[in-house]
XYZ file of N, CA, C and O in Angstrom:
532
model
N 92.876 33.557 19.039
C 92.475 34.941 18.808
C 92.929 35.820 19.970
O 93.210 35.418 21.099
N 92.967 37.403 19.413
C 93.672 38.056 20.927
C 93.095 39.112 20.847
O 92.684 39.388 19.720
N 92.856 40.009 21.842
C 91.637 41.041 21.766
C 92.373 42.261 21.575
O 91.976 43.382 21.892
N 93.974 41.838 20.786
C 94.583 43.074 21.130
C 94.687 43.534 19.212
O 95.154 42.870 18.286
N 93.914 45.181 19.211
C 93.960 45.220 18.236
C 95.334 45.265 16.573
O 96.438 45.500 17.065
N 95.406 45.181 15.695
C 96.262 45.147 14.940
C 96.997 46.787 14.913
O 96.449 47.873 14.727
N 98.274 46.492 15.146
C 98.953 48.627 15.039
C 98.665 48.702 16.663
O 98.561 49.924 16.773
N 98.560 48.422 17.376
C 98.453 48.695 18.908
C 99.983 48.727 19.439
O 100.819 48.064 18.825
N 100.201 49.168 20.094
C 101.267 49.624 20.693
C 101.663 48.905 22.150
O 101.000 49.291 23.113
N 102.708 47.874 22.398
C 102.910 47.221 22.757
C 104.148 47.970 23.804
O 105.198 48.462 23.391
N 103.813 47.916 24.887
C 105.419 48.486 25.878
C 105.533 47.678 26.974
O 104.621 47.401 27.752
N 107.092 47.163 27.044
C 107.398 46.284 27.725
C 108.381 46.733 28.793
O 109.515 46.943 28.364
N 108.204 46.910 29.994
C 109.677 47.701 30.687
C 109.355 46.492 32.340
O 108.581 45.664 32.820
N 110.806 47.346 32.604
C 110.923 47.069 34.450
C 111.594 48.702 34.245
O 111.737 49.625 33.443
N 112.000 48.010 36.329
C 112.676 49.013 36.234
C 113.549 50.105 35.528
O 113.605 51.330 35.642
N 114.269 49.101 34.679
C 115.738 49.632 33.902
C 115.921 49.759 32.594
O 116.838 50.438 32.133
N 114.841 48.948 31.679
C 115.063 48.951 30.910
C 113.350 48.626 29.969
O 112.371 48.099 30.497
N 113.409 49.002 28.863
C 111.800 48.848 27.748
C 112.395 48.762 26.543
O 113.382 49.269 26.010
N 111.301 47.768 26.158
C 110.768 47.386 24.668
C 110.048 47.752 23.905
O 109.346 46.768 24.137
N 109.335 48.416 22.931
C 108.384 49.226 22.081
C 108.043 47.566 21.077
O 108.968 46.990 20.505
N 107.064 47.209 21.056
C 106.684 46.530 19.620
C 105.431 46.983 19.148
O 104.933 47.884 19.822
N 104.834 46.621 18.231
C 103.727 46.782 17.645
C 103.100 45.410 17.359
O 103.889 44.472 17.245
N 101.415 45.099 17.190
C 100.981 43.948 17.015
C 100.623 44.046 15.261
O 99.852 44.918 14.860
N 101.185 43.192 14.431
C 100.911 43.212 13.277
C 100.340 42.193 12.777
O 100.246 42.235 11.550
N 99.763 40.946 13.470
C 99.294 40.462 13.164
C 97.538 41.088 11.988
O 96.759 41.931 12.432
N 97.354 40.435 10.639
C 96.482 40.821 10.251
C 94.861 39.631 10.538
O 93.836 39.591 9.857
N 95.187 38.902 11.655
C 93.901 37.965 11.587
C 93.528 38.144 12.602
O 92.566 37.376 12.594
N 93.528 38.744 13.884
C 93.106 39.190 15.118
C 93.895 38.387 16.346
O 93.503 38.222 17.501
N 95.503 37.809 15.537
C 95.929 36.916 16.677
C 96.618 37.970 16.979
O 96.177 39.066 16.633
N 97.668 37.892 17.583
C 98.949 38.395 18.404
C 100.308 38.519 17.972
O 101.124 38.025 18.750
N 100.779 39.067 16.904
C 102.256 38.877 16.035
C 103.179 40.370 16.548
O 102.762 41.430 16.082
N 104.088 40.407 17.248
C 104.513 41.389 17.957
C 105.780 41.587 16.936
O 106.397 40.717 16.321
N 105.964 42.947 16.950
C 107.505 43.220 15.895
C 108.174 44.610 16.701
O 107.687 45.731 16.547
N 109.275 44.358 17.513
C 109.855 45.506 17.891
C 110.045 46.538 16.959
O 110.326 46.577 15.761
N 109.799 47.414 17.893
C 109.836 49.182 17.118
C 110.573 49.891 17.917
O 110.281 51.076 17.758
N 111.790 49.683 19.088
C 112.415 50.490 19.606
C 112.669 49.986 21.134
O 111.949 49.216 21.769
N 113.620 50.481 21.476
C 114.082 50.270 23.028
C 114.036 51.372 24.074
O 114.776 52.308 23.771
N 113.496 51.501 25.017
C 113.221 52.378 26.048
C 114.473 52.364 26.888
O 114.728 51.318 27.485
N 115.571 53.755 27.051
C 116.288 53.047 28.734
C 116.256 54.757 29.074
O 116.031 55.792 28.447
N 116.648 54.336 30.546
C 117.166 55.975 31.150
C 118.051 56.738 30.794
O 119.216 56.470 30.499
N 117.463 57.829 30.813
C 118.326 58.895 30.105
C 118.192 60.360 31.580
O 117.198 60.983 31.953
N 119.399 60.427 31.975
C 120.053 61.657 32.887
C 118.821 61.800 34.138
O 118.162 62.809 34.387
N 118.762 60.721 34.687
C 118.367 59.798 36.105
C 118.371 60.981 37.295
O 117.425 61.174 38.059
N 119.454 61.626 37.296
C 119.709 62.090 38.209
C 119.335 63.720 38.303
O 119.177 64.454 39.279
N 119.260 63.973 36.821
C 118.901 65.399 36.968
C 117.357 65.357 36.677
O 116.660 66.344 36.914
N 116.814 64.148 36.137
C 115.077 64.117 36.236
C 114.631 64.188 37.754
O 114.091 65.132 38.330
N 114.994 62.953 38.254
C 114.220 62.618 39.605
C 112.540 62.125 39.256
O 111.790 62.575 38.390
N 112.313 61.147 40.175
C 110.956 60.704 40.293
C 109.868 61.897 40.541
O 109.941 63.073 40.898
N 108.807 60.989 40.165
C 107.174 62.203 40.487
C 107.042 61.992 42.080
O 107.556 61.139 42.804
N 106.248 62.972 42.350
C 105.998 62.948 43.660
C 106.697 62.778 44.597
O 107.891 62.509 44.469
N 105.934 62.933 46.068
C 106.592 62.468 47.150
C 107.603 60.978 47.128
O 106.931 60.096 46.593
N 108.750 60.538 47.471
C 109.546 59.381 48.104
C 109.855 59.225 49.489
O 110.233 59.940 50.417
N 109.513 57.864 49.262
C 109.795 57.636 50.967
C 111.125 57.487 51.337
O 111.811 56.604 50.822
N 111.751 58.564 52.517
C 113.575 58.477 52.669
C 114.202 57.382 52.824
O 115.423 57.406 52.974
N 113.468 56.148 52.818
C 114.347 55.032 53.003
C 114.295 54.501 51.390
O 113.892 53.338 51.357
N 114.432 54.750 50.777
C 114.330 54.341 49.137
C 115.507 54.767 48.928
O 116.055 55.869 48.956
N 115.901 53.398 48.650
C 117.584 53.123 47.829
C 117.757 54.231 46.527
O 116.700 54.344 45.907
N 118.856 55.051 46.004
C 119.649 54.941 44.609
C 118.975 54.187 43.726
O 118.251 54.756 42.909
N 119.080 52.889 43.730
C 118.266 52.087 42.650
C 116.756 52.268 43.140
O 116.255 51.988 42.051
N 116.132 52.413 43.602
C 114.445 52.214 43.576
C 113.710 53.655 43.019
O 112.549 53.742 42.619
N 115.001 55.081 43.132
C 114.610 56.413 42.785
C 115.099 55.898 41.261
O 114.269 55.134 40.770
N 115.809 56.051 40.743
C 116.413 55.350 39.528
C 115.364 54.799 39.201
O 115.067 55.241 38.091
N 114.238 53.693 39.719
C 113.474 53.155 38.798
C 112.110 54.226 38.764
O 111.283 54.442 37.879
N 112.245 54.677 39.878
C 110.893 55.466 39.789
C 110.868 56.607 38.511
O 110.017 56.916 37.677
N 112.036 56.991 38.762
C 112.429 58.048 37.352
C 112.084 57.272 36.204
O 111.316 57.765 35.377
N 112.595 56.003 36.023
C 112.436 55.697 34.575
C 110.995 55.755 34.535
O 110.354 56.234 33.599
N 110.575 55.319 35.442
C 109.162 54.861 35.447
C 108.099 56.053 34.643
O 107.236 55.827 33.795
N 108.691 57.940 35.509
C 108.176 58.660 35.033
C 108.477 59.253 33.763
O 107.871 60.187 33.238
N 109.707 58.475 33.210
C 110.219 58.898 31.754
C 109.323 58.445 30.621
O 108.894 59.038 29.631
N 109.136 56.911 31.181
C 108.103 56.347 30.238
C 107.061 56.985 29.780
O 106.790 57.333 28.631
N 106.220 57.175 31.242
C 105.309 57.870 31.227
C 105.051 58.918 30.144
O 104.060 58.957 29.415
N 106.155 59.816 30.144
C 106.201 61.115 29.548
C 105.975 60.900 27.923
O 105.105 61.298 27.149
N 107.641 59.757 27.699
C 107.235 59.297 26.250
C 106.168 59.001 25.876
O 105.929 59.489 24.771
N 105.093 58.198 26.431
C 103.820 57.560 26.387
C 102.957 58.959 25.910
O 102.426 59.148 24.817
N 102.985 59.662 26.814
C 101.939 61.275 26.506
C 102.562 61.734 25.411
O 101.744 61.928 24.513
N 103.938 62.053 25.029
C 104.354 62.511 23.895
C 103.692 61.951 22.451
O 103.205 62.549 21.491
N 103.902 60.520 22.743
C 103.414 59.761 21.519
C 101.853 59.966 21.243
O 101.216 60.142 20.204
N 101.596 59.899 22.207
C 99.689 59.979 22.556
C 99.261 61.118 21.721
O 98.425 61.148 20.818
N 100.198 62.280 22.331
C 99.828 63.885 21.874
C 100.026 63.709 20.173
O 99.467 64.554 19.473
N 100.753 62.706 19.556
C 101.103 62.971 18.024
C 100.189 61.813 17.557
O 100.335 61.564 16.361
N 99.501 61.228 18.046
C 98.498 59.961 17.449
C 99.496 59.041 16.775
O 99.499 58.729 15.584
N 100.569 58.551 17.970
C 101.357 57.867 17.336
C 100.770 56.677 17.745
O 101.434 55.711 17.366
N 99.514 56.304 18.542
C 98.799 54.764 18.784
C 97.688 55.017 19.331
O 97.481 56.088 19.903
N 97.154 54.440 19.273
C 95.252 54.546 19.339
C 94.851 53.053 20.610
O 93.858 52.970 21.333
N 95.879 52.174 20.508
C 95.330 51.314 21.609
C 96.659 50.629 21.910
O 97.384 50.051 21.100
N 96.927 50.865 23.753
C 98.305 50.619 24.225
C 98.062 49.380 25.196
O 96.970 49.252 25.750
N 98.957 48.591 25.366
C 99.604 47.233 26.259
C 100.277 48.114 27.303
O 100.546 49.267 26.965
N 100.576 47.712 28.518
C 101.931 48.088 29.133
C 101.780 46.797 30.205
O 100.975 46.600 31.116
N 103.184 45.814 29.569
C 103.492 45.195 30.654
C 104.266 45.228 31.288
O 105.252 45.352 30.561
N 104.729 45.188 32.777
C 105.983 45.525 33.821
C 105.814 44.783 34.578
O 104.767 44.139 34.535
N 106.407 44.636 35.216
C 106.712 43.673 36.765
C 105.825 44.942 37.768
O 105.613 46.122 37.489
N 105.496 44.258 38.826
C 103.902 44.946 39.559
C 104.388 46.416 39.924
O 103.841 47.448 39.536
N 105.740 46.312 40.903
C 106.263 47.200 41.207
C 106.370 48.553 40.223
O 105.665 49.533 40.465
N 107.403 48.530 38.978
C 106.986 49.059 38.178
C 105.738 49.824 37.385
O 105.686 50.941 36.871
N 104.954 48.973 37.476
C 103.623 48.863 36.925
C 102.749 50.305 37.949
O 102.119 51.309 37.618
N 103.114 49.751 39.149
C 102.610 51.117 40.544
C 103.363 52.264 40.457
O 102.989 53.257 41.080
N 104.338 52.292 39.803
C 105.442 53.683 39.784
C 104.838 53.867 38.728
O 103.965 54.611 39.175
N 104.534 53.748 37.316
C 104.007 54.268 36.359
C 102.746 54.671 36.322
O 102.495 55.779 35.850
N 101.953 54.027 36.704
C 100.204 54.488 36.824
C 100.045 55.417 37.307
O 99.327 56.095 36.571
N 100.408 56.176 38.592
C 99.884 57.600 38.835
C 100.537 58.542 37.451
O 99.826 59.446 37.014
N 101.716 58.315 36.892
C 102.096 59.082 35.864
C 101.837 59.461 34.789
O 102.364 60.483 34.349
N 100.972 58.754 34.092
C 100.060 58.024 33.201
C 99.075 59.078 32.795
O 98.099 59.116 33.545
N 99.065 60.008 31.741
C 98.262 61.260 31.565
C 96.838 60.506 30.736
O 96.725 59.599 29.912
N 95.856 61.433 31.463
C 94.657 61.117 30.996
C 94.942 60.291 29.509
O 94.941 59.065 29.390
N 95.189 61.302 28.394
C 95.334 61.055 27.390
C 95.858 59.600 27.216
O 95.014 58.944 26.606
N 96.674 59.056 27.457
C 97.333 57.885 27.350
C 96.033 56.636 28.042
O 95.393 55.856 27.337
N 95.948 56.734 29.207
C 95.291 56.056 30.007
C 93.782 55.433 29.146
O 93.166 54.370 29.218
N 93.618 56.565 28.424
C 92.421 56.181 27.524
C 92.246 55.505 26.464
O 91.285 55.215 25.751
N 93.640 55.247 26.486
C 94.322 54.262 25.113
C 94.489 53.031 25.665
O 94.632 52.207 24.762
N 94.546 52.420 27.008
C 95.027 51.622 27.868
C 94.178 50.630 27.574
O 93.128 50.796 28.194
N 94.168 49.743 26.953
C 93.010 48.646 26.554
C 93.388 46.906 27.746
O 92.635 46.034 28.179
N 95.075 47.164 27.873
C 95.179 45.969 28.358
C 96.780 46.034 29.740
O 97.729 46.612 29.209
N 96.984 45.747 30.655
C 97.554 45.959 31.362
C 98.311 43.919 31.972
O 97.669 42.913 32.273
N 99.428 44.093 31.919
C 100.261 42.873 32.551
C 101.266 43.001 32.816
O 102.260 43.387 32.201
N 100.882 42.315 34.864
C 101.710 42.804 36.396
C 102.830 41.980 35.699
O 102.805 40.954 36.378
N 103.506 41.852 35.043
C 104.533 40.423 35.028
C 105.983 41.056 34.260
O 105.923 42.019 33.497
N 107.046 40.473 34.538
C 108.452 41.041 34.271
C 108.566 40.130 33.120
O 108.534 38.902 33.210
N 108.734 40.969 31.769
C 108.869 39.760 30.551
C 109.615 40.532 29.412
O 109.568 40.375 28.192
N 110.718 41.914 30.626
C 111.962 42.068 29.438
C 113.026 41.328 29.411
O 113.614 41.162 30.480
N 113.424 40.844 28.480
C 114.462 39.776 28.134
C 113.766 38.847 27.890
O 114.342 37.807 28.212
N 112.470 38.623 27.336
C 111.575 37.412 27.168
C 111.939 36.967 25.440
O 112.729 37.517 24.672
N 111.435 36.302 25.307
C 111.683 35.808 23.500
C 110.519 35.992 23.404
O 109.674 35.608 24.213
N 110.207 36.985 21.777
C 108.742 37.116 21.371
C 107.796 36.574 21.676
O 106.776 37.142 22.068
N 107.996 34.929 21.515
C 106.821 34.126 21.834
C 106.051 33.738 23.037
O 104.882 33.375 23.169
N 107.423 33.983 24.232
C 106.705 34.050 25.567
C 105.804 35.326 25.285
O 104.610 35.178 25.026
N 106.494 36.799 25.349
C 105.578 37.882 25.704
C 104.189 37.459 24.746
O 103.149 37.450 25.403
N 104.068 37.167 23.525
C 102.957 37.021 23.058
C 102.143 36.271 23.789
O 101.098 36.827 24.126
N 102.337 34.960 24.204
C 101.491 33.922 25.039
C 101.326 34.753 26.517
O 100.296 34.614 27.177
N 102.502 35.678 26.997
C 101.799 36.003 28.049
C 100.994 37.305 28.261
O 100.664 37.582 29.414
N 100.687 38.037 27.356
C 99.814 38.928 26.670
C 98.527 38.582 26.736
O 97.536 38.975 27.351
N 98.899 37.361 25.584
C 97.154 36.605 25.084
C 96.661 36.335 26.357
O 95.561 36.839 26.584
N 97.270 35.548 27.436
C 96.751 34.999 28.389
C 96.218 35.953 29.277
O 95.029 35.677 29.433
N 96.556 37.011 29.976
C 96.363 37.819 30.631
C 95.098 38.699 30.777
O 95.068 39.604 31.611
């Protein structure tokens, strides 16, 4: 059994790149079905939230941006009741670039959270490492 409800909204990223699935399972287990791919889009003319620290590489602003792109999509979807109860798993790093970004609205949807890097995973890992978490 998995406490994650059925139609919940499943997002999988790192730095560079995200996964969208949905849980369709109808018995309260865990059956994940992609619904879309997350990547960066014009990096350079977004820029990250907030303050950066000047020693932060090209690639670490790059992830912070995506980080706040997500974000944004996340509130967009939120604002249209496109999901009622959200996952977000990332690798930790990630995971800390997205959370301050994270609009009320969304955050309140946030039922389940996992520190762990599991894009490029095969369905069945992310499911087992979901459930487990």
């Amino acid at each position: 059994m998995s406490d994650i409800p059925k139609d919940a909204l499943v997002v999988i990223i790192d730095g560079t790149q995200g996964t969208t699935y949905r849980n369709r399972s109808e018995d309260g287990g865990l059956k994940l079905r992609a619904t879309g791919d997350l990547e960066p889009k014009d990096l350079a003319d977004d820029g990250p939230a907030g303050s950066q620290p000047k020693e932060q590489s090209p690639g670490e602003i790059d992830e912070a941006t995506f980080a706040k792109q997500v974000a944004n999509h996340l509130y967009k979807r939120a604002q249209r009741g496109d999901f009622q109860h959200l996952v977000l798993a990332a690798d930790p790093q990630t995971l800390g670039q997205i959370r301050p970004s994270l609009h009320k609205e969304v955050t309140d949807r946030l039922i389940k959270e996992v520190p762990k890097t599991l894009t490029n995973s095969p369905i069945g890992d992310i499911e087992r490492s979901i459930g487990a978490a």
